[in-house]
Short mmCIF file of C-alpha atoms and ligand atoms in Angstrom, two decimals:
data_model
loop_
_atom_site.label_atom_id
_atom_site.label_comp_id
_atom_site.label_asym_id
_atom_site.label_seq_id
_atom_site.Cartn_x
_atom_site.Cartn_y
_atom_site.Cartn_z
CA TYR A 99 -43.13 -5.20 -4.85
CA ARG A 100 -44.26 -2.21 -3.10
CA GLU A 101 -42.53 -0.46 -0.28
CA GLN A 102 -42.74 2.77 1.68
CA ILE A 103 -40.35 5.34 0.35
CA PRO A 104 -38.74 7.79 2.76
CA ILE A 105 -40.76 10.83 3.74
CA ASP A 106 -39.64 14.38 4.44
CA THR A 107 -42.28 14.96 7.08
CA GLY A 108 -44.25 18.23 7.54
CA ILE A 109 -47.50 19.61 6.14
CA ASP A 110 -45.81 21.82 3.61
CA ASN A 111 -42.04 21.89 3.00
CA THR A 112 -42.01 24.68 0.37
CA VAL A 113 -40.13 26.86 2.84
CA LYS A 114 -37.43 24.32 3.28
CA LEU A 115 -37.17 24.03 -0.58
CA LEU A 116 -36.64 27.72 -0.71
CA LEU A 117 -34.20 27.82 2.04
CA GLU A 118 -32.06 24.95 0.86
CA GLY A 119 -32.52 25.80 -2.80
CA TYR A 120 -30.59 23.73 -5.30
CA ASN A 121 -29.51 21.35 -2.49
CA TYR A 122 -32.95 20.60 -0.98
CA ILE A 123 -33.35 17.33 -2.93
CA THR A 124 -29.75 16.27 -2.63
CA ASN A 125 -29.67 16.90 1.10
CA ARG A 126 -32.65 14.52 1.51
CA ARG A 127 -31.19 11.98 -0.78
CA ASN A 128 -28.05 11.96 1.21
CA GLN A 129 -29.95 11.71 4.48
CA PHE A 130 -32.24 8.83 3.34
CA GLY A 131 -29.64 7.01 1.13
CA ARG A 132 -32.19 6.96 -1.79
CA ASP A 133 -32.86 8.69 -4.96
CA ILE A 134 -36.56 8.86 -4.32
CA PHE A 135 -38.57 10.36 -1.38
CA GLU A 136 -41.95 11.86 -0.61
CA THR A 137 -42.64 15.39 0.56
CA ARG A 138 -45.42 17.97 0.53
CA LEU A 139 -45.06 21.20 -1.46
CA LEU A 140 -46.92 24.11 -3.03
CA GLY A 141 -49.74 24.19 -0.62
CA GLY A 142 -49.33 20.76 0.98
CA GLN A 143 -49.59 18.75 -2.15
CA LYS A 144 -48.03 15.39 -2.22
CA ALA A 145 -44.86 15.38 -4.27
CA ILE A 146 -42.32 12.68 -5.12
CA CYS A 147 -38.80 13.92 -5.64
CA VAL A 148 -36.49 11.87 -7.84
CA ALA A 149 -32.96 12.09 -9.30
CA GLY A 150 -30.54 10.09 -11.46
CA LYS A 151 -30.54 8.62 -14.94
CA GLU A 152 -33.49 6.16 -14.37
CA ALA A 153 -35.51 8.85 -12.79
CA VAL A 154 -34.97 11.04 -15.93
CA ASN A 155 -36.14 8.20 -18.14
CA MET A 156 -39.29 7.81 -16.09
CA PHE A 157 -39.89 11.60 -15.91
CA TYR A 158 -39.92 11.85 -19.70
CA ASP A 159 -42.25 8.91 -20.25
CA GLU A 160 -45.35 10.74 -21.46
CA LYS A 161 -47.66 7.73 -20.65
CA LYS A 162 -46.76 8.41 -17.02
CA LEU A 163 -46.57 12.18 -16.59
CA ILE A 164 -48.26 15.26 -17.88
CA ARG A 165 -47.43 19.03 -17.62
CA GLN A 166 -50.92 20.44 -17.62
CA GLY A 167 -51.60 21.89 -14.16
CA ALA A 168 -48.11 21.11 -12.85
CA ALA A 169 -46.19 24.46 -13.00
CA PRO A 170 -47.17 26.75 -10.11
CA LYS A 171 -49.24 29.86 -11.02
CA ARG A 172 -46.56 32.24 -9.94
CA LEU A 173 -44.17 30.72 -12.52
CA ARG A 174 -46.67 31.07 -15.28
CA GLN A 175 -47.19 34.68 -14.31
CA THR A 176 -43.53 35.41 -14.61
CA LEU A 177 -41.31 32.93 -16.33
CA PHE A 178 -43.46 30.91 -18.90
CA GLY A 179 -46.72 32.90 -19.41
CA GLU A 180 -50.20 31.43 -19.59
CA HIS A 181 -51.02 28.71 -22.18
CA ALA A 182 -47.30 28.35 -23.20
CA ILE A 183 -45.77 25.21 -24.69
CA GLN A 184 -44.41 24.33 -21.21
CA THR A 185 -47.92 23.43 -20.00
CA MET A 186 -49.08 21.47 -23.07
CA ASP A 187 -49.26 17.65 -23.54
CA GLY A 188 -49.61 15.06 -26.25
CA GLU A 189 -50.50 15.84 -29.94
CA SER A 190 -50.98 19.59 -29.45
CA HIS A 191 -47.61 19.79 -27.64
CA ARG A 192 -45.90 17.91 -30.40
CA HIS A 193 -47.34 20.11 -32.98
CA ARG A 194 -46.28 23.32 -31.33
CA LYS A 195 -42.88 21.90 -30.55
CA GLU A 196 -42.32 21.40 -34.27
CA LEU A 197 -42.66 25.17 -34.66
CA PHE A 198 -39.90 25.86 -32.07
CA MET A 199 -37.57 23.20 -33.58
CA SER A 200 -38.19 24.57 -37.18
CA LEU A 201 -36.28 27.70 -35.95
CA MET A 202 -33.23 25.74 -35.04
CA THR A 203 -31.91 24.86 -38.54
CA SER A 204 -28.08 24.93 -39.04
CA GLU A 205 -28.55 28.03 -41.26
CA ARG A 206 -30.41 29.85 -38.59
CA LEU A 207 -27.93 28.82 -35.92
CA ASP A 208 -25.14 30.17 -38.13
CA ASP A 209 -27.13 33.39 -38.46
CA ILE A 210 -27.43 33.94 -34.67
CA LYS A 211 -23.71 33.29 -34.22
CA THR A 212 -22.92 35.87 -36.87
CA ILE A 213 -25.19 38.38 -35.25
CA MET A 214 -23.68 37.60 -31.90
CA ARG A 215 -20.15 38.23 -33.16
CA LYS A 216 -21.17 41.55 -34.66
CA HIS A 217 -22.67 42.79 -31.43
CA LEU A 218 -19.63 41.52 -29.36
CA GLU A 219 -17.30 43.43 -31.55
CA ARG A 220 -19.29 46.62 -31.35
CA ALA A 221 -19.67 46.31 -27.65
CA SER A 222 -16.03 45.78 -27.03
CA GLU A 223 -15.21 49.11 -28.84
CA LYS A 224 -17.30 50.70 -26.24
CA TRP A 225 -15.80 48.63 -23.33
CA VAL A 226 -12.20 49.78 -23.91
CA LYS A 227 -13.27 53.37 -23.13
CA GLN A 228 -15.17 52.37 -19.86
CA GLN A 229 -13.85 52.21 -16.35
CA GLU A 230 -15.40 48.90 -15.83
CA VAL A 231 -18.00 46.56 -17.28
CA VAL A 232 -20.48 44.46 -15.40
CA LEU A 233 -20.45 41.39 -17.56
CA PHE A 234 -23.84 39.96 -16.58
CA SER A 235 -25.78 43.20 -17.24
CA GLU A 236 -23.88 43.91 -20.45
CA MET A 237 -24.72 40.43 -21.74
CA CYS A 238 -28.43 40.78 -20.88
CA GLN A 239 -28.48 44.01 -23.01
CA LEU A 240 -26.45 42.61 -25.86
CA LEU A 241 -28.29 39.29 -26.06
CA THR A 242 -31.66 41.16 -26.20
CA LYS A 243 -30.46 42.87 -29.27
CA VAL A 244 -29.12 39.55 -30.70
CA ALA A 245 -32.48 37.81 -29.86
CA CYS A 246 -34.66 40.50 -31.38
CA GLU A 247 -32.52 40.84 -34.57
CA TRP A 248 -32.50 37.05 -35.01
CA ALA A 249 -36.28 36.56 -34.38
CA GLY A 250 -37.32 39.46 -36.71
CA VAL A 251 -38.53 41.66 -33.97
CA PRO A 252 -37.83 45.33 -34.80
CA LEU A 253 -36.24 47.23 -31.91
CA LYS A 254 -35.84 51.02 -31.87
CA GLU A 255 -32.51 52.37 -30.61
CA ASN A 256 -34.25 54.05 -27.68
CA GLU A 257 -36.23 51.01 -26.75
CA TRP A 258 -33.83 48.03 -26.35
CA SER A 259 -32.63 48.90 -22.94
CA LYS A 260 -36.24 48.94 -21.57
CA ARG A 261 -36.93 45.62 -23.32
CA ALA A 262 -33.70 44.06 -22.00
CA ASN A 263 -34.72 44.96 -18.47
CA GLU A 264 -38.12 43.32 -19.00
CA LEU A 265 -36.56 40.08 -20.32
CA GLU A 266 -34.22 40.11 -17.38
CA ALA A 267 -36.89 40.71 -14.86
CA MET A 268 -38.91 37.81 -16.27
CA PHE A 269 -36.21 34.98 -15.88
CA ASP A 270 -34.84 36.76 -12.70
CA SER A 271 -38.18 36.38 -10.90
CA ALA A 272 -38.51 32.74 -11.46
CA GLY A 273 -37.88 31.70 -7.83
CA ALA A 274 -38.77 34.96 -6.22
CA LEU A 275 -41.38 36.17 -3.70
CA GLY A 276 -42.29 39.73 -2.97
CA GLY A 277 -40.80 42.61 -4.91
CA ARG A 278 -38.74 40.56 -7.36
CA HIS A 279 -41.88 38.42 -8.31
CA TRP A 280 -43.94 41.61 -9.00
CA LYS A 281 -41.26 43.10 -11.01
CA GLY A 282 -41.30 40.00 -13.23
CA ARG A 283 -45.08 40.06 -13.54
CA ASN A 284 -45.23 43.70 -14.59
CA ALA A 285 -42.38 43.17 -17.06
CA ARG A 286 -44.33 40.24 -18.58
CA ASN A 287 -47.43 42.38 -19.02
CA PHE A 288 -45.50 45.21 -20.68
CA ALA A 289 -43.59 42.87 -23.02
CA GLU A 290 -46.76 40.77 -23.93
CA SER A 291 -48.64 43.82 -25.05
CA TRP A 292 -45.66 45.18 -27.03
CA LEU A 293 -45.36 41.85 -28.91
CA LYS A 294 -49.10 41.52 -29.34
CA GLY A 295 -49.05 44.83 -31.28
CA LEU A 296 -46.19 43.54 -33.47
CA VAL A 297 -48.16 40.26 -34.28
CA GLN A 298 -51.15 42.41 -35.40
CA ASP A 299 -48.76 44.50 -37.56
CA VAL A 300 -47.41 41.34 -39.25
CA ARG A 301 -50.89 39.99 -39.79
CA ASN A 302 -52.07 43.34 -41.28
CA ASN A 303 -49.01 43.60 -43.47
CA ALA A 304 -48.14 46.78 -41.66
CA ILE A 305 -44.48 45.61 -41.28
CA GLU A 306 -42.36 43.20 -43.42
CA VAL A 307 -40.57 40.41 -41.66
CA PRO A 308 -38.36 37.77 -43.12
CA GLN A 309 -40.17 34.48 -43.53
CA ASN A 310 -37.59 32.35 -41.64
CA THR A 311 -37.84 34.35 -38.43
CA ALA A 312 -39.67 33.48 -35.15
CA LEU A 313 -41.91 36.53 -35.47
CA TYR A 314 -43.14 35.57 -38.92
CA LYS A 315 -43.39 31.85 -38.29
CA MET A 316 -45.23 32.21 -34.96
CA ALA A 317 -47.59 34.99 -36.35
CA TRP A 318 -48.75 32.65 -39.12
CA TYR A 319 -48.39 29.30 -37.41
CA GLN A 320 -51.61 27.20 -37.42
CA ASP A 321 -52.30 24.77 -34.54
CA LYS A 322 -53.19 21.19 -35.26
CA ASP A 323 -56.73 22.18 -36.16
CA GLY A 324 -55.53 24.65 -38.74
CA VAL A 325 -56.28 27.74 -36.61
CA LEU A 326 -54.05 30.80 -36.12
CA LEU A 327 -52.99 31.23 -32.49
CA HIS A 328 -54.59 34.14 -30.54
CA GLU A 329 -52.19 37.02 -30.74
CA GLN A 330 -51.76 36.88 -26.91
CA ILE A 331 -50.39 33.37 -27.15
CA VAL A 332 -48.11 34.28 -30.07
CA ALA A 333 -46.64 36.95 -27.78
CA VAL A 334 -46.14 34.35 -24.97
CA GLU A 335 -44.39 32.17 -27.34
CA LEU A 336 -42.24 34.79 -28.78
CA LEU A 337 -41.24 35.54 -25.33
CA ASN A 338 -40.38 31.93 -24.98
CA ILE A 339 -37.63 32.64 -27.59
CA LEU A 340 -36.45 36.16 -26.57
CA ARG A 341 -36.43 35.63 -22.78
CA PRO A 342 -34.27 32.49 -22.60
CA ILE A 343 -31.79 33.94 -25.32
CA ALA A 344 -31.26 36.88 -22.92
CA ALA A 345 -30.85 34.36 -20.03
CA ILE A 346 -27.81 32.82 -21.71
CA ALA A 347 -26.21 35.80 -19.95
CA VAL A 348 -26.29 33.65 -16.73
CA TYR A 349 -24.22 30.84 -18.36
CA ILE A 350 -21.81 33.37 -20.01
CA THR A 351 -21.22 34.96 -16.64
CA PHE A 352 -20.52 31.54 -15.06
CA GLY A 353 -18.32 30.82 -18.04
CA ALA A 354 -16.34 33.90 -17.39
CA LEU A 355 -16.12 32.98 -13.68
CA ALA A 356 -14.84 29.46 -14.67
CA LEU A 357 -12.14 31.07 -16.95
CA TYR A 358 -11.06 33.22 -14.09
CA GLU A 359 -10.99 30.44 -11.46
CA HIS A 360 -9.30 27.87 -13.73
CA PRO A 361 -6.48 29.51 -15.58
CA ALA A 362 -5.20 26.20 -16.81
CA GLU A 363 -8.46 25.69 -18.59
CA LYS A 364 -8.16 29.09 -20.19
CA GLU A 365 -4.72 28.26 -21.46
CA LYS A 366 -6.16 25.05 -22.96
CA LEU A 367 -8.70 27.01 -24.80
CA GLN A 368 -6.06 29.25 -26.23
CA THR A 369 -3.74 26.56 -27.42
CA LYS A 370 -5.65 23.40 -28.03
CA PRO A 371 -7.98 22.56 -30.84
CA SER A 372 -11.30 24.24 -30.93
CA VAL A 373 -13.20 21.16 -29.69
CA TYR A 374 -12.10 22.21 -26.27
CA PHE A 375 -14.67 25.02 -26.39
CA GLU A 376 -17.39 22.35 -26.55
CA LEU A 377 -15.95 20.49 -23.59
CA PHE A 378 -15.66 23.67 -21.63
CA VAL A 379 -19.14 24.83 -22.33
CA GLN A 380 -20.71 21.43 -21.47
CA GLU A 381 -18.89 21.54 -18.10
CA VAL A 382 -20.10 25.01 -17.37
CA ARG A 383 -23.69 23.85 -17.96
CA ARG A 384 -23.14 20.81 -15.83
CA TYR A 385 -21.30 22.36 -12.91
CA TYR A 386 -22.96 25.73 -12.23
CA PRO A 387 -26.58 25.87 -10.88
CA PHE A 388 -29.33 27.23 -13.22
CA PHE A 389 -32.60 25.29 -13.36
CA PRO A 390 -33.02 23.53 -10.11
CA VAL A 391 -35.92 21.18 -10.74
CA LEU A 392 -38.72 20.27 -13.16
CA VAL A 393 -42.29 19.61 -12.14
CA ALA A 394 -44.91 17.32 -13.66
CA ARG A 395 -48.04 15.43 -12.52
CA VAL A 396 -48.87 11.81 -12.65
CA ARG A 397 -51.35 11.00 -15.55
CA ASP A 398 -52.74 7.74 -14.05
CA ASP A 399 -51.66 5.49 -11.17
CA TYR A 400 -48.50 3.50 -11.81
CA LEU A 401 -45.96 1.57 -9.87
CA TRP A 402 -42.19 2.59 -10.36
CA ASN A 403 -39.22 1.33 -8.31
CA GLY A 404 -41.64 -0.01 -5.63
CA HIS A 405 -43.50 3.12 -5.30
CA ASP A 406 -47.13 3.83 -6.10
CA PHE A 407 -47.42 7.06 -8.05
CA ARG A 408 -51.07 8.19 -7.65
CA LYS A 409 -52.96 10.25 -10.32
CA GLY A 410 -52.40 13.88 -9.59
CA ASN A 411 -49.37 13.58 -7.44
CA LEU A 412 -46.59 16.08 -8.25
CA VAL A 413 -43.14 14.66 -9.46
CA LEU A 414 -40.05 16.74 -9.12
CA LEU A 415 -36.97 15.87 -11.05
CA ASP A 416 -33.78 17.07 -9.54
CA ILE A 417 -31.81 18.71 -12.40
CA TYR A 418 -28.99 20.16 -10.40
CA GLY A 419 -28.63 16.87 -8.37
CA THR A 420 -28.65 14.74 -11.48
CA ASN A 421 -25.90 16.89 -12.99
CA HIS A 422 -23.87 16.25 -9.84
CA HIS A 423 -24.97 12.61 -9.22
CA PRO A 424 -22.11 10.50 -8.07
CA ASP A 425 -23.30 7.36 -10.11
CA ILE A 426 -23.01 9.37 -13.28
CA TRP A 427 -20.12 11.78 -12.62
CA GLU A 428 -16.80 10.98 -11.11
CA HIS A 429 -15.83 13.74 -8.67
CA PRO A 430 -19.04 15.64 -9.51
CA ASP A 431 -17.98 18.73 -7.52
CA MET A 432 -14.74 19.20 -9.52
CA PHE A 433 -14.79 21.56 -12.58
CA ASP A 434 -13.27 19.32 -15.25
CA PRO A 435 -14.16 19.92 -18.86
CA GLU A 436 -12.20 16.87 -20.01
CA ARG A 437 -14.80 14.68 -18.52
CA PHE A 438 -16.78 15.31 -21.61
CA LYS A 439 -14.05 13.89 -23.84
CA ASP A 440 -14.99 10.58 -25.30
CA ARG A 441 -18.18 10.59 -23.42
CA ASP A 442 -21.04 8.48 -24.85
CA ASP A 443 -23.86 11.00 -25.32
CA ASN A 444 -27.31 9.91 -24.21
CA LEU A 445 -30.51 11.73 -23.62
CA TYR A 446 -30.98 10.93 -19.87
CA ASP A 447 -28.01 11.73 -17.76
CA PHE A 448 -26.83 15.22 -18.50
CA ILE A 449 -29.87 17.49 -18.18
CA PRO A 450 -29.10 21.18 -17.67
CA GLN A 451 -31.80 21.99 -20.17
CA GLY A 452 -33.91 18.99 -19.64
CA GLY A 453 -33.75 15.36 -21.04
CA GLY A 454 -35.31 13.00 -23.34
CA ASP A 455 -36.14 13.64 -26.98
CA TYR A 456 -36.54 17.15 -28.40
CA TYR A 457 -39.48 16.54 -30.59
CA ARG A 458 -41.59 14.26 -28.47
CA GLY A 459 -41.03 15.77 -24.96
CA HIS A 460 -40.32 19.03 -23.34
CA ARG A 461 -36.50 19.10 -23.60
CA CYS A 462 -35.34 22.68 -24.31
CA PRO A 463 -35.44 23.45 -28.03
CA GLY A 464 -32.90 26.27 -27.41
CA GLU A 465 -30.07 23.84 -26.24
CA TRP A 466 -27.99 23.84 -29.42
CA LEU A 467 -28.44 27.61 -29.78
CA THR A 468 -27.31 28.01 -26.14
CA ILE A 469 -24.13 25.99 -26.78
CA GLU A 470 -23.30 27.81 -29.89
CA LEU A 471 -23.61 31.30 -28.46
CA MET A 472 -21.63 30.30 -25.27
CA LYS A 473 -18.82 28.95 -27.52
CA GLU A 474 -18.84 32.21 -29.59
CA THR A 475 -18.66 34.33 -26.52
CA MET A 476 -16.04 32.27 -24.73
CA ASP A 477 -13.90 32.46 -27.86
CA PHE A 478 -14.40 36.23 -27.89
CA LEU A 479 -13.47 36.71 -24.32
CA ILE A 480 -10.35 34.57 -24.71
CA ASN A 481 -9.04 35.46 -28.05
CA HIS A 482 -10.38 38.87 -28.99
CA VAL A 483 -10.15 40.94 -25.80
CA GLU A 484 -7.94 41.06 -22.71
CA TYR A 485 -9.19 42.24 -19.38
CA GLU A 486 -8.52 42.17 -15.69
CA VAL A 487 -10.75 40.96 -12.97
CA PRO A 488 -10.65 43.41 -9.89
CA LYS A 489 -11.42 42.31 -6.36
CA GLN A 490 -15.20 41.71 -5.90
CA ASP A 491 -17.56 39.21 -4.28
CA LEU A 492 -17.76 36.31 -6.80
CA ARG A 493 -19.61 33.91 -4.53
CA PHE A 494 -22.81 32.68 -5.83
CA SER A 495 -25.90 31.58 -3.79
CA MET A 496 -27.36 28.04 -3.72
CA ARG A 497 -30.67 29.46 -2.57
CA ARG A 498 -31.37 32.15 -5.28
CA PHE A 499 -33.01 31.08 -8.48
CA PRO A 500 -31.37 31.66 -10.82
CA SER A 501 -28.00 31.86 -9.10
CA LEU A 502 -25.39 34.32 -10.19
CA PRO A 503 -22.02 35.60 -8.82
CA LYS A 504 -22.85 38.38 -6.37
CA SER A 505 -20.93 41.03 -8.08
CA ARG A 506 -22.34 39.98 -11.52
CA PHE A 507 -18.65 39.67 -12.70
CA ILE A 508 -17.05 42.94 -13.04
CA ILE A 509 -14.03 43.33 -15.48
CA HIS A 510 -11.78 46.35 -16.17
CA HIS A 511 -8.70 47.52 -18.25
CA ILE A 512 -10.29 46.00 -21.25
CA ARG A 513 -8.17 45.96 -24.48
CA GLN A 514 -8.93 44.56 -27.90
CA LYS A 515 -6.41 41.97 -28.97
CA ASN A 516 -4.51 41.83 -32.35
C1 LIG B 77 -37.50 24.31 -21.92
C2 LIG B 77 -33.32 25.31 -19.74
C3 LIG B 77 -32.18 28.42 -23.22
C4 LIG B 77 -36.57 27.81 -25.20
C5 LIG B 77 -36.41 24.24 -21.01
C6 LIG B 77 -36.38 23.39 -19.89
C7 LIG B 77 -35.27 23.75 -19.28
C8 LIG B 77 -34.53 24.69 -20.07
C9 LIG B 77 -34.68 23.08 -18.03
C10 LIG B 77 -37.33 22.45 -19.40
C11 LIG B 77 -37.34 21.12 -20.00
C12 LIG B 77 -38.58 20.30 -19.57
O1 LIG B 77 -39.60 20.89 -19.16
O2 LIG B 77 -38.52 19.05 -19.69
C13 LIG B 77 -32.75 26.25 -20.41
C14 LIG B 77 -31.47 26.87 -19.97
C15 LIG B 77 -31.16 27.83 -21.03
C16 LIG B 77 -32.18 27.71 -22.07
C17 LIG B 77 -30.72 26.63 -18.67
C18 LIG B 77 -29.95 28.72 -21.05
C19 LIG B 77 -30.12 29.96 -21.07
C20 LIG B 77 -33.18 28.33 -24.05
C21 LIG B 77 -33.23 29.05 -25.34
C22 LIG B 77 -34.47 28.98 -25.99
C23 LIG B 77 -35.23 28.10 -24.99
C24 LIG B 77 -32.04 29.85 -25.95
C25 LIG B 77 -34.97 29.50 -27.17
C26 LIG B 77 -34.35 30.05 -28.14
C27 LIG B 77 -37.22 26.84 -24.42
C28 LIG B 77 -38.59 26.47 -24.63
C29 LIG B 77 -38.79 25.43 -23.65
C30 LIG B 77 -37.62 25.29 -22.93
C31 LIG B 77 -39.54 26.98 -25.68
C32 LIG B 77 -40.15 24.65 -23.53
C33 LIG B 77 -40.14 23.40 -24.41
C34 LIG B 77 -41.39 22.46 -24.21
O3 LIG B 77 -42.10 22.62 -23.28
O4 LIG B 77 -41.41 21.58 -24.98
N1 LIG B 77 -35.34 25.00 -21.11
N2 LIG B 77 -33.15 26.77 -21.62
N3 LIG B 77 -34.45 27.78 -23.97
N4 LIG B 77 -36.71 26.12 -23.39
FE1 LIG B 77 -34.91 26.41 -22.60
#
């Protein structure tokens, strides 16, 4: 059967999307009583917005949707880079995805946890002497060091703070217009030329890099036709490792906020078995806003749930709304880590870092790494240091991408435990 789905009328609703932010799709879903509606976005293009488990299933069916030409140019100029894996489809995507997944072995995940712990310990020695620490900024800097060390990217002592600012500007400009957008674009240009130089050094044997690192593997990766990537594209893909590792600072900041707002949860983490860290971290990733939506394009006409999807239409998957969908989550707006206890895992209803299969689709290859570094840091904040949280503005906007507590989470009176 075919039917007319609800329409959010207007020639271009991009401004409404920016104004209502993470809630744009949820607000319409509530208004229309449906998980699907039509709108016009990004220069008046027809776009179908969907949410919920079935929708995730459809969104990750590669016979139906493609990514090429889907992400708006302003995102490619800041967040992803041009010709990045995010914009690829089919066999070439799978081949490149294999490269990313090959970095995520359990040995390499252990390595990054060890590196993280080392830098946390060093940082806390400095923190105890400071008046106060802005946790988000501190984590951006620290995670930049961790990311570079893990990825085999050499970083001079006088350079890391500049690189950290560049990585931050790239993910911070994702949903921005004006100044913040330009800051992100400039940062990307600087960082790409820096990494291009390093790729040349690796290829000319001017520097030696361990073979299991991202820098080495990406510099020598051959595409499905056996050709080395252009050094510019290697730089883009290296940034696809470094930038999102730095962005884990956002989740760590929200994690610290959750510890502060839910002292009972903090106590459980101190006293209950370590599996509680996993539950807690999953709930942080579900509850707090980070990626709002994903965008793809219809490959060829198809009918789904009564609606004709036409070749070239945009499809928006509501990430935040699916992670708060009342059919999937009981009391979705409550912070409750224990909801993840005895939960049957599946690839389609919990999607803070995308859904579907890692190897065949676009689901985030860094999801395990993110979870591990969050657990490591939460453990550190709970069991290895003590601190107080002074009065500050901890509210976070539902209109800013990415969202963050306004004060960036300030802590003071920091002491090392034991
Ligand atoms: C893709 C979220 C961390 C590397 C994605 C996607 C989301 C996401 C929503 C898109 C999925 C899709 O298009 O279907 C996040 C969040 C993170 C995070 C919220 C927390 C900080 C990481 C880390 C890495 C990483 C740590 C690498 C070490 C990537 C790459 C892609 C991706 C390369 C593109 C995959 C593809 O197109 O096949 N991520 N991510 N991300 N992420 Fe992450």
